[in-house]
Coordinates of C-alpha atoms in Angstrom, one line a residue:
X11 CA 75.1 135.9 100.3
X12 CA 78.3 135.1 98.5
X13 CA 76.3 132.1 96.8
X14 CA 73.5 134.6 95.6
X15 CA 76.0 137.2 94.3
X16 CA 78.1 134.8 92.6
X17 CA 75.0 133.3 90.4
X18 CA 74.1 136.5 89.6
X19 CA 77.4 137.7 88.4
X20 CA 78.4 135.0 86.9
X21 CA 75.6 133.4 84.9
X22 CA 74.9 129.7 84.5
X23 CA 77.5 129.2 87.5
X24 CA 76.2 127.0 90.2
X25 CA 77.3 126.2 93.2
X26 CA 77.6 122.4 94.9
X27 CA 77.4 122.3 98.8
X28 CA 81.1 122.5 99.5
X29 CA 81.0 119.5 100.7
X30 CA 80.4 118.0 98.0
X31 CA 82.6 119.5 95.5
X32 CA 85.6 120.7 97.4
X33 CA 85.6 123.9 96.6
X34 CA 85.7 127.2 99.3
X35 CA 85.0 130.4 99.0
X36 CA 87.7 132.2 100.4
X37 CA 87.4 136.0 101.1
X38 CA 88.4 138.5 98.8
X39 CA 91.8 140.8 99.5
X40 CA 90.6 142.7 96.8
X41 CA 86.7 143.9 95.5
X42 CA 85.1 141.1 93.7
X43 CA 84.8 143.3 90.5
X44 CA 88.8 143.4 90.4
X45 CA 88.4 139.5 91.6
X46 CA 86.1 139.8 87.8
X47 CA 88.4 142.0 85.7
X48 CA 91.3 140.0 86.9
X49 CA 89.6 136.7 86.1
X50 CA 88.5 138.0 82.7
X51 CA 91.8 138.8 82.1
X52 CA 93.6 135.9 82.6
X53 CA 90.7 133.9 80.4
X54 CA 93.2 132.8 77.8
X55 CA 95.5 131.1 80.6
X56 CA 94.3 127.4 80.7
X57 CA 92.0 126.7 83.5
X58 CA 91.4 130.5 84.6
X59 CA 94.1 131.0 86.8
X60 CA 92.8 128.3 89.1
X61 CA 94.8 126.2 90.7
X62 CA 94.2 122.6 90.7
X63 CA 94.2 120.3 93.3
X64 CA 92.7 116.5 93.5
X65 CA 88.9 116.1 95.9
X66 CA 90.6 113.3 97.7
X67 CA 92.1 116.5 99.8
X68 CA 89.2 119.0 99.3
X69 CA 87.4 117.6 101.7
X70 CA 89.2 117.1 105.4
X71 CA 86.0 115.5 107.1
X72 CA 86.1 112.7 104.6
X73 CA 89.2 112.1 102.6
X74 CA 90.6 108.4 103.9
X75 CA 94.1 110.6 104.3
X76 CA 93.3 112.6 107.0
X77 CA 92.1 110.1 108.8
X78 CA 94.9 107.3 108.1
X79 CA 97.6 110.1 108.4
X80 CA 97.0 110.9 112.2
X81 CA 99.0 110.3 115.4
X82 CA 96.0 108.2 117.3
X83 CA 95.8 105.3 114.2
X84 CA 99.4 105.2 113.9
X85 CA 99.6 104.9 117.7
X86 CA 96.9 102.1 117.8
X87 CA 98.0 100.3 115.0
X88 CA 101.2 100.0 116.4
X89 CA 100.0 98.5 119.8
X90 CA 97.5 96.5 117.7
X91 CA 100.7 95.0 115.9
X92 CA 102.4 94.4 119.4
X93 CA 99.8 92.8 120.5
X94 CA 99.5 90.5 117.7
X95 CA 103.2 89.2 118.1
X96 CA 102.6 88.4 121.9
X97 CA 102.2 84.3 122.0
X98 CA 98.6 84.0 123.5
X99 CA 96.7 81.4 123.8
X100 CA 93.8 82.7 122.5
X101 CA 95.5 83.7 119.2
X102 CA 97.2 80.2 118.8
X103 CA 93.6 79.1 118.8
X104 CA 92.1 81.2 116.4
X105 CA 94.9 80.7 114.3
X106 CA 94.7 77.0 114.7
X107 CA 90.9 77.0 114.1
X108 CA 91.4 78.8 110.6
X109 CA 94.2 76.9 109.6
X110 CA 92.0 73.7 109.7
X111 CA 89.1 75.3 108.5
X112 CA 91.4 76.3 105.3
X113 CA 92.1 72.9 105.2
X114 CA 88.9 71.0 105.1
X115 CA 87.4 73.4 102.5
X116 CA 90.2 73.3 99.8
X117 CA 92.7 71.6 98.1
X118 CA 95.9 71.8 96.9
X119 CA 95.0 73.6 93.5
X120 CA 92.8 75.5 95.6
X121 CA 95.6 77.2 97.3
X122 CA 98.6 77.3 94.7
X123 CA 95.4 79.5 92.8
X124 CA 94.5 81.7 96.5
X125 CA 98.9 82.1 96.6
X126 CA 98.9 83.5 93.2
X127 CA 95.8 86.0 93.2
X128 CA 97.8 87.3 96.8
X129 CA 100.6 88.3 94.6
X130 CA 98.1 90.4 92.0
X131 CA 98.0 93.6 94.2
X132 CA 101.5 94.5 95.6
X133 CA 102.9 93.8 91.9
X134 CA 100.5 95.9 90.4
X135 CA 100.3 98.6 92.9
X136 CA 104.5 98.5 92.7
X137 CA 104.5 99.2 89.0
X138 CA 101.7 102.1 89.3
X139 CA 104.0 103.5 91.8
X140 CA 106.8 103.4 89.4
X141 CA 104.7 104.6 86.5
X142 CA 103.1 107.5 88.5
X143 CA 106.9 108.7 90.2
X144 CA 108.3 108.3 86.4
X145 CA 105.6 110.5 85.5
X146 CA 106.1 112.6 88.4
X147 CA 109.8 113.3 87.7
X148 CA 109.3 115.3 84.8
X149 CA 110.0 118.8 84.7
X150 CA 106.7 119.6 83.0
X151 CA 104.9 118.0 85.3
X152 CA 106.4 119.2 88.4
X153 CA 105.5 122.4 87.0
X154 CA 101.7 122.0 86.9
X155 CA 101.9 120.3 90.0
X156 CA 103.1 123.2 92.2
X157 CA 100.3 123.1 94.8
X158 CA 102.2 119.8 95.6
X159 CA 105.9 119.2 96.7
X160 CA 106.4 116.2 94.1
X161 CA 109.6 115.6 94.8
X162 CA 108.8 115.5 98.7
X163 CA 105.9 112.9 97.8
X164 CA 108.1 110.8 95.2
X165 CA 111.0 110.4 98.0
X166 CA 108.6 109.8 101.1
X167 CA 106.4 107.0 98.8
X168 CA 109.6 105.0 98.0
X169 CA 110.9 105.4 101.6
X170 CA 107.9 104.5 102.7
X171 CA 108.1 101.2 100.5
X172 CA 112.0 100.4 101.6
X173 CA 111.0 100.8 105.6
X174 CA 108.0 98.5 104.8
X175 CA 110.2 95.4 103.3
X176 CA 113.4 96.2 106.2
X177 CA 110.8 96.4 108.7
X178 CA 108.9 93.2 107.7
X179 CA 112.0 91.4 107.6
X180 CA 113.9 92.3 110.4
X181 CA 110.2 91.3 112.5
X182 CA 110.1 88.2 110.5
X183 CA 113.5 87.1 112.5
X184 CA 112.8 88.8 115.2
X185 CA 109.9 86.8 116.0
X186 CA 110.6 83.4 114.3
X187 CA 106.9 82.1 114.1
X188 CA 106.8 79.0 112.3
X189 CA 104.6 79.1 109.2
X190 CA 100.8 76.9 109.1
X191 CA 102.6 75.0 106.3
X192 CA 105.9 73.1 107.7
X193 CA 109.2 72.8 105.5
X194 CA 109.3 76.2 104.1
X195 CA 112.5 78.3 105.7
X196 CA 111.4 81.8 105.9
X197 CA 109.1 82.7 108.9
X198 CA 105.4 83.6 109.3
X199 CA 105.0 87.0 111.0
X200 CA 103.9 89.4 109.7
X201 CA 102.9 89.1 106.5
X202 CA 105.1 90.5 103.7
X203 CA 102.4 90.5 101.2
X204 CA 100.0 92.1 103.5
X205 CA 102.1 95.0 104.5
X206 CA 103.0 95.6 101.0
X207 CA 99.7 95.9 99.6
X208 CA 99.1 98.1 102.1
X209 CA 102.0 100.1 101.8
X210 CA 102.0 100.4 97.8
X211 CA 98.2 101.4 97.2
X212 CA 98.2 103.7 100.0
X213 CA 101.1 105.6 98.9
X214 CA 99.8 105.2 95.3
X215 CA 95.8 106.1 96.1
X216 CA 97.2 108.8 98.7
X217 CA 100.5 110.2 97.9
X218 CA 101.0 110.0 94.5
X219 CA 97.7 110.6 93.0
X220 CA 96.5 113.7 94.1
X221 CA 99.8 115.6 92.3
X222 CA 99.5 112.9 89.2
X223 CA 95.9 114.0 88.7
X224 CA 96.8 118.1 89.0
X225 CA 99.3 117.3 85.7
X226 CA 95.6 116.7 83.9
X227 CA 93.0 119.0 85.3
X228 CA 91.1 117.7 82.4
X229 CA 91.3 114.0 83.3
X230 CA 88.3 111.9 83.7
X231 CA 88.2 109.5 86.3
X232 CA 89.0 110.7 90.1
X233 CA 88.0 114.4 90.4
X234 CA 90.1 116.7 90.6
X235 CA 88.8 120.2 92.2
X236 CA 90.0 123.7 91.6
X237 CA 90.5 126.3 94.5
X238 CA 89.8 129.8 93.7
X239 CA 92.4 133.0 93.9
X240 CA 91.5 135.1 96.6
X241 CA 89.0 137.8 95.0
X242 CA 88.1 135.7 91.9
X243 CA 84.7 133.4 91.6
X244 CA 85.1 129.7 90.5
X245 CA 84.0 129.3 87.1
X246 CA 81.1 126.6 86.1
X247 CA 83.2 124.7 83.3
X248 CA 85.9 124.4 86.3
X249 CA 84.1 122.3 88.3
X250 CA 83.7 118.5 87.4
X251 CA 81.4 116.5 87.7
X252 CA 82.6 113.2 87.9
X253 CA 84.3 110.4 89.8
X254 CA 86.5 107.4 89.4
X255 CA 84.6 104.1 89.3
X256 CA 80.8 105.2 89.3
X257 CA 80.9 105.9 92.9
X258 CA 79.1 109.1 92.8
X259 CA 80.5 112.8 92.6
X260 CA 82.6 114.9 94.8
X261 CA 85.1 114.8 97.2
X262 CA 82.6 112.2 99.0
X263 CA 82.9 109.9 96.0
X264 CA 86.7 110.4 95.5
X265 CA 87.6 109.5 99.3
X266 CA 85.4 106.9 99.0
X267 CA 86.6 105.0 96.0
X268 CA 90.1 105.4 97.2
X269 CA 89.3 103.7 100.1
X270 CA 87.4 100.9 98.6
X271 CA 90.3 100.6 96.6
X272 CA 92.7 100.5 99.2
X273 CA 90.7 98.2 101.9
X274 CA 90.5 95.8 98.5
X275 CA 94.2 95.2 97.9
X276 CA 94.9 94.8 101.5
X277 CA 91.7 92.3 102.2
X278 CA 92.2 90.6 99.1
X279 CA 95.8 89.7 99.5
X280 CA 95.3 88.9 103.3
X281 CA 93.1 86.6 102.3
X282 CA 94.9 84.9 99.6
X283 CA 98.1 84.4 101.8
X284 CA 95.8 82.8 104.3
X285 CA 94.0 80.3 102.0
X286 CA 97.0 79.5 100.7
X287 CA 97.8 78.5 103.9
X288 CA 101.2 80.2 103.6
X289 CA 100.2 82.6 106.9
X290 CA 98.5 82.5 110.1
X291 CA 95.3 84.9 110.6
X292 CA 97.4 86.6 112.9
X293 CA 100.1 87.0 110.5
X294 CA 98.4 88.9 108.0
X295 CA 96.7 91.0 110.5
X296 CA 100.0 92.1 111.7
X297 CA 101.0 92.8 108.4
X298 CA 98.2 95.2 107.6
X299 CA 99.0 96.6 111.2
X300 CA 102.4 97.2 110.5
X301 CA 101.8 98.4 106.9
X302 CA 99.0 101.2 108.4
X303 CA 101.8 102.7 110.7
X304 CA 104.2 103.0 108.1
X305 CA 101.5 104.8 105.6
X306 CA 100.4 106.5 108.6
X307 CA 104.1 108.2 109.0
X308 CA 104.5 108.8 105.2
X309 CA 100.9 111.0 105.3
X310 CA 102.3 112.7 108.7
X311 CA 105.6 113.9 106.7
X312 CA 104.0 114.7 103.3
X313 CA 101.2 117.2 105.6
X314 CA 104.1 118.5 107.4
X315 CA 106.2 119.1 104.4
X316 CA 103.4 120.7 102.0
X317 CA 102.2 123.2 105.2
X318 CA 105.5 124.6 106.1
X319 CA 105.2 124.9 101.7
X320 CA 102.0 126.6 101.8
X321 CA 102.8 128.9 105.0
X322 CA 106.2 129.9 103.3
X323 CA 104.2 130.6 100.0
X324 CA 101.3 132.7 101.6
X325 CA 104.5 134.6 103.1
X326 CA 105.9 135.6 99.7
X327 CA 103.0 136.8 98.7
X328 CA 102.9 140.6 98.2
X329 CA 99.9 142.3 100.6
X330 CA 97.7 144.0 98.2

């Protein structure tokens, strides 16, 4: 019914499943034709009054950061990681077995190139991080980010990025596993580079994006979808229609891509630290472990923060 009336009050406007695009209709406090007249006046405000939010977090069933930002994965990836750091036999042997495999198929140049491609994604990741919480820390747009607490994001993404490098240490001597390649003086478990990837796209991809993206509802790239005021219809021109990397349209596409994204930088640089034979199979596993309970804890706090937010906000708000 509400899909009916709003195409034929509003006409040219079309409605995606809301699945799809993100967007709910939420019911009216006040009869859709003040919802209209309210909309029509506030025409000359950019975007219609709407307020803007990214599709990685229109869509609970599928954005990657509802799913990585619960209690059960940060609860398994932590016994995963325990696990992992127990001396069993049948982990020596894997770890063995790759470590000649590694070594049969390549050379030296080989892995010097494998060691530097495993440094690609936590540098680059670290300086979007940087770029995005430069960005973030301006007063403008902390103002056009208001659905968000930025400042609540911007300290939990470099908090979560400090914990990652005390924690990976203080395990690395903790444990004391000897590195696949003798002579070198640090130790082997977990993987540094692993957990870092990890840590720095995920907070990047999840954390930091979402408010970046509200700064430019206009932005092409990952979608960014608009929520409706209580009473008023979303507009046609308010809805995109695209996605970052080609990967279709929607929220779908959004949580998607970012997790493509994010499975890349970890895989890729797990990889690379393990044909460069600087870490055990294990090693990088445990980093990834390690690095998905740390994101996992950053995603809790940032939900935790932003609902207490949006329960204070909806308690401001005058009853009409």
């Amino acid at each position: 019914a509400c899909e009916m009336a709003a195409s034929r009050l509003v006409p040219g406007w079309t409605r995606t499943p809301a699945r799809r695009s993100g967007i709910r209709l939420t019911s009216a406090r006040r009869p859709w034709s003040d919802g209209l007249a309210s909309r029509g006046s506030r025409s000359g405000n950019h975007g219609g009054g709407h307020s803007c939010r990214a599709s990685g977090r229109g869509s609970a069933e599928t954005s990657p950061s509802a799913f990585l930002g619960s209690t059960p994965v940060l609860l398994f990836s932590a016994a995963e990681f325990g696990v992992l750091s127990l001396d069993l036999p049948t982990r020596n042997a894997v770890d063995e077995g790759v470590r000649d495999l590694v070594l049969a198929a390549t050379n030296e140049e080989t892995r010097a190139t494998a060691r530097e491609v495993s440094n690609v994604f936590p540098e680059v990741y670290l300086c979007l991080v940087a770029l995005a919480s430069a960005r973030l820390a301006s007063a403008a747009c902390s103002e056009r980010s208001r659905p968000y607490a930025t400042r609540t994001r911007v300290g939990v993404a470099w908090a979560a990025v400090c914990v990652a490098g005390i924690a990976v240490d203080l395990a690395k001597n903790l444990f004391g596993r000897v590195r696949p390649q003798l002579g070198l003086a640090s130790f082997a478990f977990p993987s540094g580079h692993t957990c870092a990837a990890c840590v720095l796209s995920g907070a990047f991809l999840w954390i930091l994006l979402d408010p970046l993206l509200a700064t430019k509802p206009s932005s092409r790239g990952f979608s960014v979808t608009t929520e409706p005021e209580p009473g008023t219809l979303p507009s046609k021109e308010a809805v995109p229609s695209t996605s970052f990397g080609g990967f279709g349209v929607g929220a779908d596409a959004d949580a998607k891509t970012r997790a493509f994204l994010w499975f890349l930088a970890t895989s890729v640089t797990a990889c690379g630290r393990v044909e460069g034979n600087r870490h055990w199979v294990s090693d990088t596993m445990g980093g990834a472990a390690l690095g998905v309970v740390i994101l996992s804890a950053a995603l809790l706090a940032v939900d935790a923060v932003e609902t207490r937010k949006k329960a204070a906000r909806k308690e401001e708000e005058p009853s009409t």
